[in-house]
Amino acid sequence: MEDNYIIEMLNITKVFPGIVANDNVTLRLKKGEIHALLGENGAGKSTLMSILFGLYQADSGEIRKNGKVVKINNPNDANALGIGMVHQHFKLVEIFTVLENIMLGDEPTKLGFLQRKQARERIMKFSQQYGLEVNLDALIEDISVGMQQRVEILKMLYRDNEILIFDEPTAVLTPQEIDDLMEIMREFARSGKSIIFITHKLNEIMAVADRCTVLRKGKCVGTVNIKDTTKEELSRMMVGRDVSFSVNKADANPGEVVLSVRNLSVPSSIHKTNAVRNVSFDVRAGEIVCIAGIDGNGQTELVYALTGLERPSGGTITLCGRDITRASIRNRSKTGMSHIPEDRQKHGLILDYTLEENLVLQRYWQPEFQNKGFIRFDAMRSYATRLIDQYDIRSGQGPVTIVRSMSGGNQQKAIVARELDKDHKLLVAVQPTRGLDVGAIEYIHRQLVSDRDAGKAVLIVSFELDEVMDISDRILVMYEGEIVGELDPKTTTVQELGLYMSGAKRSTVKEMSYA
Amino acid sequence: MNSNDLLKEFIDVFYFIVQNMLPVAIPLLLVALGGMFSERSGVINIALEGIMLFGAFFGCLFVYYVQNTGLNPQVILLLGMVIGAISGFIYSLLLSVAAVNLKADQTITGTALNLIIPAGILLFSRMYFNSDGVTTRVRFYISKIPVLGDIPVIGRLFFQNTYITVYIGLLLLVICTIFFYKTRLGLRLRACGEHPHAADSVGINVYRMRHLGVGLSGILGGIGGFFYAVGIMDGNVNGHTGVAGFGFLALAVMIFGQWKPIRIFFAALFFAFFRTLAPSRSLIPFVRDMNINAAYFKMLPYAATMVVLAFTSKKSRAPKAEGIPFDKGQR
Ligand SMILES: Nc1ncnc2c1ncn2[C@@H]1O[C@H](COP(=O)(O)OP(=O)(O)OP(=O)(O)O)[C@@H](O)[C@H]1O
Ligand SMILES: [Mg+2]
């Protein structure tokens, strides 16, 4: 039987300061299967895969390939064994071209000189074989996240890897891109490659995986055949209780206008044209407005303008009756804006600060936390401890954990905690549940709804149709920088929403006009 | 003065400036290229000033000991250059070991390296020469290169009143550019300064690449220092003036040049131009008439540095990972 498995990770234990990230975990991968790895945020999935890829060494346990014990001390060893990985946070050099990134570390050379043409031909071969089209001469910093992921996948193919690890590949993709990726993974499996697939989305597991191993708090809960299981059972294994997949909320009771946007235009960072064109809308107290749309239709720029990360080129933004079009970020925050940014590592956290420092970033200057300019550390500590408890932020060393070492999902929870707890009238949240496990999503959705019920205005940007339909009271659809429709989630369908998002349908201007 | 004379005078000044500018630009260019290698591999190199001085001192010390042997001056210069390169490399090891292996703070290490050298030279020179430096008297200057110097215009611009340092410098520029962009090592080195974890994950030894980057900055810095002593100080090195802030100027050139070789070349010319204005001022008619104190002219390259950096630093894009010691365990 044993020789059926191409990779076996047996009784792996890995300890980080203050936390056992993997506790006696066993995972067996069959040749040609898609094996899902499921677990809550911080359950130790990325750690386990990093061990397989040679980035970390296990404290105990062994790894076997085709039944033979192997030592994987670094990514080179992993590569030699045919193991490749798409990391949760991509490992791409932004100022290099796609071509350079793919060949980096395994460059064809003649007398030390790069043979770009040779590499190019090799990559083109794979890109055609699997339908992974990319522009090899584009710079990484200029291409979309979905494209960057293709680059990561091509990196593995280029190295002839036969064991492919995908660490949360779908967290950053649009629904269309996710479908494409699933198809590509199936194609890989058909051609004999073996895949480990980490995701928090149970639908995806049900759709592509053959088997699934579930981790909880570093321990292995078990491995199941997808054919014999259900979403509900998987989530119960993972969280240890039943999880509700839909949001329970009362009807909205909108009050006065909190945020009012008029004729807003925002320049694009890449193109010469405006990324946001003449956009007007209102958000009222006590309602959740979702901006739906395919990634890259101006949502990012719109939020940048609202939150002060970028200057609009025209129009006005009014928050609680004050014109904040040109206000500083601190000023916006004081006027009542909270912001859960799209890129948590870039705009949400200072990765090398501790968790408690990150939690008071919006408030350290308030009298509660300072005394004549000196930080009151005791107040900071007790505040952080309260938030960590309340929002269930898991980390190795509690308030003093360096945020960089925390798992992706827990980093997100830290931001959510900070922004929701701060005094605010408006919450702007971009992809608030990206990368979170089902338990955490349920929790955050509940938080958003109770924020609404407490009379706050909530504006959410999401690329996930289910989320949009579930949580919003009103949907605005953005397409090519414009708002092309306003829909009521109770009366619309996912199909109709899709038509608006793809630009196939739009409401008349009259319907949309604001006085 | 009729307009013809004026034109002729103007052309003379132009030739003079170009001829003087190149030997000044070359040390700046080489040292800035060195800085580029170091920083694009991820190590901030504040120690360029010290590395230059170290290379200059040993280069000149060598010249001092062989100047009476009757060797051809240009051969002496080439050998001195090799000595400068080796000593610069050795000195840069202090930085790379501290920064790469010991993960020390790169700015502090670099500053310390800058502080030691002038004092060391003073001490050494007092002990052995009873002076504050080394003075050599080999004439490296070339008034005219045979054949090439006779080409109209170009001959006068580039092959008269010059030093072979100019040609060596330009050759090194070409080599560095090709190495940087066309070779495997160059690609890997650049990756380490941007995203060392990406480099690590494809099996590149980040520590080795950073050693390489700093080592190259040592070699180029040492050569640049020696060329400075030859082309600007007439073969003198002392512990008082040192290299007159040229190492820092080279950092400015590197930043102005956006950490890219060809741009660095033009940035070096730009700064060298300002530096050359001081000795040329008495030749330029309308400037001469203005009667400005010479000190102001000498300030020009340094003032230009501040102005240029103030305007360009906002847009400048330093290698992302520079200054951060590489830690495998981080993510
Ligand atoms: N380098 C590190 N140093 C210290 N602690 C770490 C390190 N890497 C991970 N951890 C801790 O180990 C635990 C497991 O982290 P891991 O990233 O494996 O979780 P995960 O299952 O991938 O979660 P997510 O779904 O949120 O990505 C977390 O509590 C994290 O804080
Ligand atoms: Mg993870």
CSV table of C-alpha atoms in Angstrom, one decimal, chain B:
chain,number,residue,atom,x,y,z
B,1,MET,CA,36.8,91.9,-28.7
B,2,ASN,CA,35.1,90.9,-31.9
B,3,SER,CA,32.6,88.0,-32.1
B,4,ASN,CA,35.1,85.7,-33.7
B,5,ASP,CA,37.5,86.0,-30.8
B,6,LEU,CA,34.6,85.5,-28.4
B,7,LEU,CA,33.6,82.3,-30.2
B,8,LYS,CA,37.2,81.0,-30.2
B,9,GLU,CA,37.5,81.7,-26.5
B,10,PHE,CA,34.2,80.0,-25.9
B,11,ILE,CA,35.4,76.9,-27.7
B,12,ASP,CA,38.6,76.8,-25.8
B,13,VAL,CA,36.7,77.0,-22.5
B,14,PHE,CA,34.5,74.1,-23.7
B,15,TYR,CA,37.5,72.0,-24.5
B,16,PHE,CA,39.1,72.8,-21.2
B,17,ILE,CA,36.0,71.9,-19.2
B,18,VAL,CA,35.5,68.6,-21.0
B,19,GLN,CA,39.2,67.7,-20.6
B,20,ASN,CA,39.1,68.5,-16.9
B,21,MET,CA,35.7,67.1,-16.3
B,22,LEU,CA,36.4,63.5,-17.4
B,23,PRO,CA,39.2,62.7,-14.9
B,24,VAL,CA,36.9,64.0,-12.2
B,25,ALA,CA,33.8,62.1,-13.4
B,26,ILE,CA,35.6,58.8,-13.5
B,27,PRO,CA,36.3,58.3,-9.8
B,28,LEU,CA,32.7,59.4,-9.1
B,29,LEU,CA,31.4,57.0,-11.7
B,30,LEU,CA,33.4,54.0,-10.4
B,31,VAL,CA,32.6,54.6,-6.8
B,32,ALA,CA,29.0,55.1,-7.5
B,33,LEU,CA,28.9,51.9,-9.5
B,34,GLY,CA,30.5,50.2,-6.5
B,35,GLY,CA,27.7,51.6,-4.3
B,36,MET,CA,25.2,50.4,-6.8
B,37,PHE,CA,26.4,46.8,-6.6
B,38,SER,CA,26.4,46.9,-2.9
B,39,GLU,CA,23.0,48.4,-2.5
B,40,ARG,CA,21.3,46.4,-5.2
B,41,SER,CA,22.5,43.3,-3.4
B,42,GLY,CA,20.8,44.7,-0.3
B,43,VAL,CA,23.6,46.3,1.7
B,44,ILE,CA,23.7,50.0,2.3
B,45,ASN,CA,27.3,51.2,1.7
B,46,ILE,CA,28.0,54.4,3.6
B,47,ALA,CA,31.6,53.3,3.9
B,48,LEU,CA,32.5,54.3,0.3
B,49,GLU,CA,34.4,57.3,1.5
B,50,GLY,CA,36.6,55.1,3.7
B,51,ILE,CA,37.0,52.5,1.1
B,52,MET,CA,38.1,55.1,-1.4
B,53,LEU,CA,40.7,56.5,0.9
B,54,PHE,CA,42.0,53.1,1.8
B,55,GLY,CA,42.4,52.2,-1.8
B,56,ALA,CA,44.0,55.5,-2.6
B,57,PHE,CA,46.4,55.3,0.2
B,58,PHE,CA,47.8,51.9,-0.7
B,59,GLY,CA,47.8,52.6,-4.3
B,60,CYS,CA,49.9,55.7,-3.7
B,61,LEU,CA,52.1,54.0,-1.2
B,62,PHE,CA,52.9,51.5,-4.0
B,63,VAL,CA,53.6,54.3,-6.4
B,64,TYR,CA,55.8,55.9,-3.8
B,65,TYR,CA,58.0,52.8,-3.6
B,66,VAL,CA,58.3,52.2,-7.3
B,67,GLN,CA,58.6,55.7,-8.5
B,68,ASN,CA,62.4,55.6,-8.7
B,69,THR,CA,62.6,52.3,-10.6
B,70,GLY,CA,62.1,53.9,-13.9
B,71,LEU,CA,59.0,51.9,-14.8
B,72,ASN,CA,56.7,53.4,-17.4
B,73,PRO,CA,54.3,55.8,-15.6
B,74,GLN,CA,51.3,54.2,-17.2
B,75,VAL,CA,52.4,50.7,-16.1
B,76,ILE,CA,52.8,52.1,-12.6
B,77,LEU,CA,49.3,53.5,-12.8
B,78,LEU,CA,47.9,50.1,-13.8
B,79,LEU,CA,49.7,48.3,-11.1
B,80,GLY,CA,48.6,50.9,-8.6
B,81,MET,CA,45.1,50.4,-9.7
B,82,VAL,CA,45.3,46.7,-9.0
B,83,ILE,CA,46.8,47.5,-5.5
B,84,GLY,CA,43.9,49.9,-4.9
B,85,ALA,CA,41.4,47.4,-6.0
B,86,ILE,CA,42.8,44.7,-3.7
B,87,SER,CA,43.0,47.0,-0.7
B,88,GLY,CA,39.5,48.3,-1.3
B,89,PHE,CA,38.3,44.8,-1.5
B,90,ILE,CA,40.0,43.8,1.7
B,91,TYR,CA,38.6,46.8,3.5
B,92,SER,CA,35.1,46.1,2.3
B,93,LEU,CA,35.3,42.7,3.9
B,94,LEU,CA,34.9,44.4,7.2
B,95,LEU,CA,31.6,45.7,6.1
B,96,SER,CA,30.4,42.6,4.4
B,97,VAL,CA,31.3,40.3,7.3
B,98,ALA,CA,29.6,42.8,9.8
B,99,ALA,CA,26.6,43.4,7.7
B,100,VAL,CA,26.0,40.0,6.2
B,101,ASN,CA,27.3,37.4,8.6
B,102,LEU,CA,26.9,39.3,11.9
B,103,LYS,CA,23.8,41.2,10.8
B,104,ALA,CA,25.1,44.4,12.2
B,105,ASP,CA,23.5,47.8,11.6
B,106,GLN,CA,24.9,48.7,8.2
B,107,THR,CA,24.8,52.5,8.6
B,108,ILE,CA,26.7,52.4,11.9
B,109,THR,CA,29.3,50.0,10.5
B,110,GLY,CA,29.8,52.1,7.5
B,111,THR,CA,30.2,55.2,9.5
B,112,ALA,CA,32.8,53.6,11.7
B,113,LEU,CA,34.7,52.4,8.7
B,114,ASN,CA,34.8,56.0,7.4
B,115,LEU,CA,36.0,57.4,10.7
B,116,ILE,CA,39.0,55.0,11.2
B,117,ILE,CA,40.8,55.6,7.9
B,118,PRO,CA,41.8,59.2,7.9
B,119,ALA,CA,43.1,58.8,11.5
B,120,GLY,CA,44.9,55.7,10.5
B,121,ILE,CA,46.6,57.4,7.6
B,122,LEU,CA,47.7,60.3,9.7
B,123,LEU,CA,49.2,58.0,12.3
B,124,PHE,CA,50.9,55.8,9.8
B,125,SER,CA,52.3,58.7,7.8
B,126,ARG,CA,53.6,60.5,11.0
B,127,MET,CA,55.3,57.3,12.0
B,128,TYR,CA,57.0,56.5,8.8
B,129,PHE,CA,57.2,59.7,6.7
B,130,ASN,CA,56.9,62.3,9.3
B,131,SER,CA,54.2,64.0,7.2
B,132,ASP,CA,50.4,63.7,7.0
B,133,GLY,CA,50.2,61.6,4.0
B,134,VAL,CA,52.0,60.2,0.9
B,135,THR,CA,53.2,62.4,-1.9
B,136,THR,CA,54.3,60.8,-5.2
B,137,ARG,CA,55.9,62.5,-8.1
B,138,VAL,CA,55.2,60.3,-11.1
B,139,ARG,CA,53.7,62.2,-14.0
B,140,PHE,CA,50.6,60.2,-15.1
B,141,TYR,CA,49.3,63.1,-17.1
B,142,ILE,CA,49.2,62.6,-20.9
B,143,SER,CA,49.3,65.8,-23.0
B,144,LYS,CA,48.5,64.0,-26.2
B,145,ILE,CA,47.8,60.5,-27.3
B,146,PRO,CA,49.7,59.7,-30.5
B,147,VAL,CA,47.4,59.4,-33.6
B,148,LEU,CA,44.1,59.5,-31.8
B,149,GLY,CA,44.9,62.9,-30.4
B,150,ASP,CA,45.2,64.4,-33.9
B,151,ILE,CA,41.6,63.6,-34.9
B,152,PRO,CA,39.8,66.9,-35.3
B,153,VAL,CA,37.5,67.9,-32.5
B,154,ILE,CA,37.2,64.4,-30.9
B,155,GLY,CA,41.0,64.2,-30.6
B,156,ARG,CA,41.1,67.4,-28.7
B,157,LEU,CA,38.1,66.6,-26.6
B,158,PHE,CA,39.0,63.1,-25.5
B,159,PHE,CA,42.6,62.4,-26.3
B,160,GLN,CA,44.5,65.4,-25.1
B,161,ASN,CA,45.4,66.6,-21.6
B,162,THR,CA,44.1,63.5,-20.0
B,163,TYR,CA,44.8,60.4,-18.0
B,164,ILE,CA,44.3,56.8,-19.0
B,165,THR,CA,42.1,56.5,-16.0
B,166,VAL,CA,39.4,57.9,-18.2
B,167,TYR,CA,39.5,55.0,-20.7
B,168,ILE,CA,39.8,52.4,-17.9
B,169,GLY,CA,36.8,54.0,-16.2
B,170,LEU,CA,34.7,53.9,-19.4
B,171,LEU,CA,35.8,50.3,-20.0
B,172,LEU,CA,34.8,49.3,-16.5
B,173,LEU,CA,31.4,51.0,-17.0
B,174,VAL,CA,30.8,48.8,-20.0
B,175,ILE,CA,31.9,45.7,-18.2
B,176,CYS,CA,29.8,46.5,-15.1
B,177,THR,CA,26.7,47.2,-17.2
B,178,ILE,CA,27.0,44.0,-19.1
B,179,PHE,CA,27.7,42.0,-15.9
B,180,PHE,CA,24.7,43.7,-14.2
B,181,TYR,CA,22.1,43.0,-16.8
B,182,LYS,CA,23.3,40.2,-19.0
B,183,THR,CA,24.8,37.6,-16.6
B,184,ARG,CA,23.3,35.1,-14.2
B,185,LEU,CA,25.2,36.6,-11.3
B,186,GLY,CA,24.0,40.1,-12.1
B,187,LEU,CA,20.4,38.9,-12.2
B,188,ARG,CA,20.7,37.1,-8.9
B,189,LEU,CA,22.5,39.9,-7.2
B,190,ARG,CA,19.7,42.3,-8.2
B,191,ALA,CA,17.1,39.9,-6.9
B,192,CYS,CA,18.7,39.9,-3.5
B,193,GLY,CA,18.4,43.6,-3.0
B,194,GLU,CA,14.7,43.6,-3.9
B,195,HIS,CA,13.2,40.5,-2.5
B,196,PRO,CA,15.8,38.3,-0.8
B,197,HIS,CA,13.1,35.9,0.3
B,198,ALA,CA,12.1,35.3,-3.3
B,199,ALA,CA,15.7,34.7,-4.1
B,200,ASP,CA,16.0,32.3,-1.2
B,201,SER,CA,12.9,30.4,-2.2
B,202,VAL,CA,14.4,29.6,-5.6
B,203,GLY,CA,17.6,28.4,-4.0
B,204,ILE,CA,19.8,31.5,-4.4
B,205,ASN,CA,22.4,32.0,-1.6
B,206,VAL,CA,21.5,35.5,-0.5
B,207,TYR,CA,24.5,35.8,1.8
B,208,ARG,CA,26.9,34.9,-1.0
B,209,MET,CA,25.3,37.4,-3.3
B,210,ARG,CA,25.5,40.2,-0.7
B,211,HIS,CA,29.2,39.3,-0.1
B,212,LEU,CA,29.7,39.6,-3.9
B,213,GLY,CA,27.9,43.0,-4.0
B,214,VAL,CA,29.9,44.5,-1.2
B,215,GLY,CA,33.1,43.0,-2.5
B,216,LEU,CA,32.6,44.6,-5.9
B,217,SER,CA,31.9,47.9,-4.2
B,218,GLY,CA,35.3,47.4,-2.4
B,219,ILE,CA,37.1,46.8,-5.7
B,220,LEU,CA,35.5,49.7,-7.6
B,221,GLY,CA,35.7,52.0,-4.5
B,222,GLY,CA,39.4,51.2,-4.2
B,223,ILE,CA,40.1,51.9,-7.8
B,224,GLY,CA,38.0,55.0,-7.7
B,225,GLY,CA,40.0,56.2,-4.7
B,226,PHE,CA,43.3,55.7,-6.4
B,227,PHE,CA,42.0,57.4,-9.6
B,228,TYR,CA,40.9,60.3,-7.4
B,229,ALA,CA,44.4,60.6,-6.0
B,230,VAL,CA,45.9,60.4,-9.5
B,231,GLY,CA,43.5,62.6,-11.5
B,232,ILE,CA,42.5,65.2,-8.9
B,233,MET,CA,45.2,65.3,-6.2
B,234,ASP,CA,48.2,64.9,-8.4
B,235,GLY,CA,49.3,61.7,-6.7
B,236,ASN,CA,48.9,62.9,-3.1
B,237,VAL,CA,46.9,61.3,-0.3
B,238,ASN,CA,46.7,62.7,3.2
B,239,GLY,CA,44.7,62.2,6.3
B,240,HIS,CA,43.4,65.7,6.4
B,241,THR,CA,41.5,66.2,3.2
B,242,GLY,CA,41.1,62.5,2.6
B,243,VAL,CA,39.0,62.2,-0.6
B,244,ALA,CA,37.1,65.4,0.2
B,245,GLY,CA,33.7,63.8,0.5
B,246,PHE,CA,33.9,62.2,-2.9
B,247,GLY,CA,32.6,59.0,-1.4
B,248,PHE,CA,29.5,60.7,-0.3
B,249,LEU,CA,29.2,62.6,-3.5
B,250,ALA,CA,29.3,59.2,-5.2
B,251,LEU,CA,26.4,58.1,-3.1
B,252,ALA,CA,24.5,61.1,-4.3
B,253,VAL,CA,25.5,60.2,-7.9
B,254,MET,CA,24.2,56.7,-7.3
B,255,ILE,CA,20.9,58.0,-6.0
B,256,PHE,CA,20.6,60.6,-8.8
B,257,GLY,CA,21.4,57.8,-11.2
B,258,GLN,CA,18.6,55.7,-9.7
B,259,TRP,CA,20.9,52.7,-9.0
B,260,LYS,CA,21.3,52.1,-12.7
B,261,PRO,CA,24.7,52.1,-14.4
B,262,ILE,CA,24.1,54.3,-17.5
B,263,ARG,CA,22.2,56.9,-15.5
B,264,ILE,CA,24.9,56.9,-13.0
B,265,PHE,CA,27.4,57.7,-15.7
B,266,PHE,CA,25.4,60.8,-16.7
B,267,ALA,CA,24.9,61.8,-13.1
B,268,ALA,CA,28.7,61.5,-12.6
B,269,LEU,CA,29.2,63.8,-15.5
B,270,PHE,CA,26.7,66.2,-14.1
B,271,PHE,CA,28.5,66.5,-10.8
B,272,ALA,CA,31.9,66.5,-12.4
B,273,PHE,CA,30.8,69.5,-14.5
B,274,PHE,CA,30.0,71.5,-11.4
B,275,ARG,CA,33.3,70.5,-9.8
B,276,THR,CA,35.2,71.6,-12.9
B,277,LEU,CA,33.6,75.0,-12.9
B,278,ALA,CA,35.7,76.1,-10.0
B,279,PRO,CA,39.1,75.8,-11.7
B,280,SER,CA,37.6,77.0,-15.0
B,281,ARG,CA,35.9,80.1,-13.8
B,282,SER,CA,38.8,82.5,-14.7
B,283,LEU,CA,38.5,81.3,-18.2
B,284,ILE,CA,34.8,81.9,-18.8
B,285,PRO,CA,34.4,85.6,-19.8
B,286,PHE,CA,31.2,86.7,-18.2
B,287,VAL,CA,31.8,84.6,-15.0
B,288,ARG,CA,35.2,86.1,-14.7
B,289,ASP,CA,33.7,89.6,-14.8
B,290,MET,CA,31.3,88.8,-12.0
B,291,ASN,CA,34.2,88.6,-9.5
B,292,ILE,CA,32.7,86.0,-7.2
B,293,ASN,CA,34.7,84.5,-4.4
B,294,ALA,CA,36.3,81.2,-5.4
B,295,ALA,CA,34.9,79.5,-2.4
B,296,TYR,CA,31.5,79.7,-3.8
B,297,PHE,CA,32.5,77.8,-6.9
B,298,LYS,CA,34.1,75.1,-4.8
B,299,MET,CA,30.8,74.7,-3.0
B,300,LEU,CA,29.0,74.1,-6.3
B,301,PRO,CA,29.1,70.3,-6.5
B,302,TYR,CA,28.1,69.9,-2.9
B,303,ALA,CA,25.3,72.4,-3.2
B,304,ALA,CA,24.1,70.8,-6.4
B,305,THR,CA,24.0,67.5,-4.5
B,306,MET,CA,21.6,68.9,-2.0
B,307,VAL,CA,19.4,70.6,-4.6
B,308,VAL,CA,19.3,67.6,-6.9
B,309,LEU,CA,18.6,65.2,-4.1
B,310,ALA,CA,15.9,67.4,-2.6
B,311,PHE,CA,14.1,67.3,-5.9
B,312,THR,CA,14.7,63.8,-7.0
B,313,SER,CA,14.7,61.8,-3.8
B,314,LYS,CA,10.9,61.8,-3.7
B,315,LYS,CA,10.7,59.9,-6.9
B,316,SER,CA,13.7,57.8,-6.3
B,317,ARG,CA,13.2,54.1,-5.8
B,318,ALA,CA,15.9,52.5,-3.7
B,319,PRO,CA,16.3,48.7,-3.7
B,320,LYS,CA,13.5,47.5,-1.5
B,321,ALA,CA,15.4,45.3,0.8
B,322,GLU,CA,18.5,47.4,1.2
B,323,GLY,CA,19.7,47.9,4.8
B,324,ILE,CA,17.7,44.9,6.2
B,325,PRO,CA,19.8,42.0,7.3
B,326,PHE,CA,18.5,38.8,5.7
B,327,ASP,CA,16.8,36.5,8.1
B,328,LYS,CA,15.7,33.2,6.6
B,329,GLY,CA,13.1,32.6,9.3
B,330,GLN,CA,11.2,35.8,8.6
B,331,ARG,CA,8.3,35.8,6.1
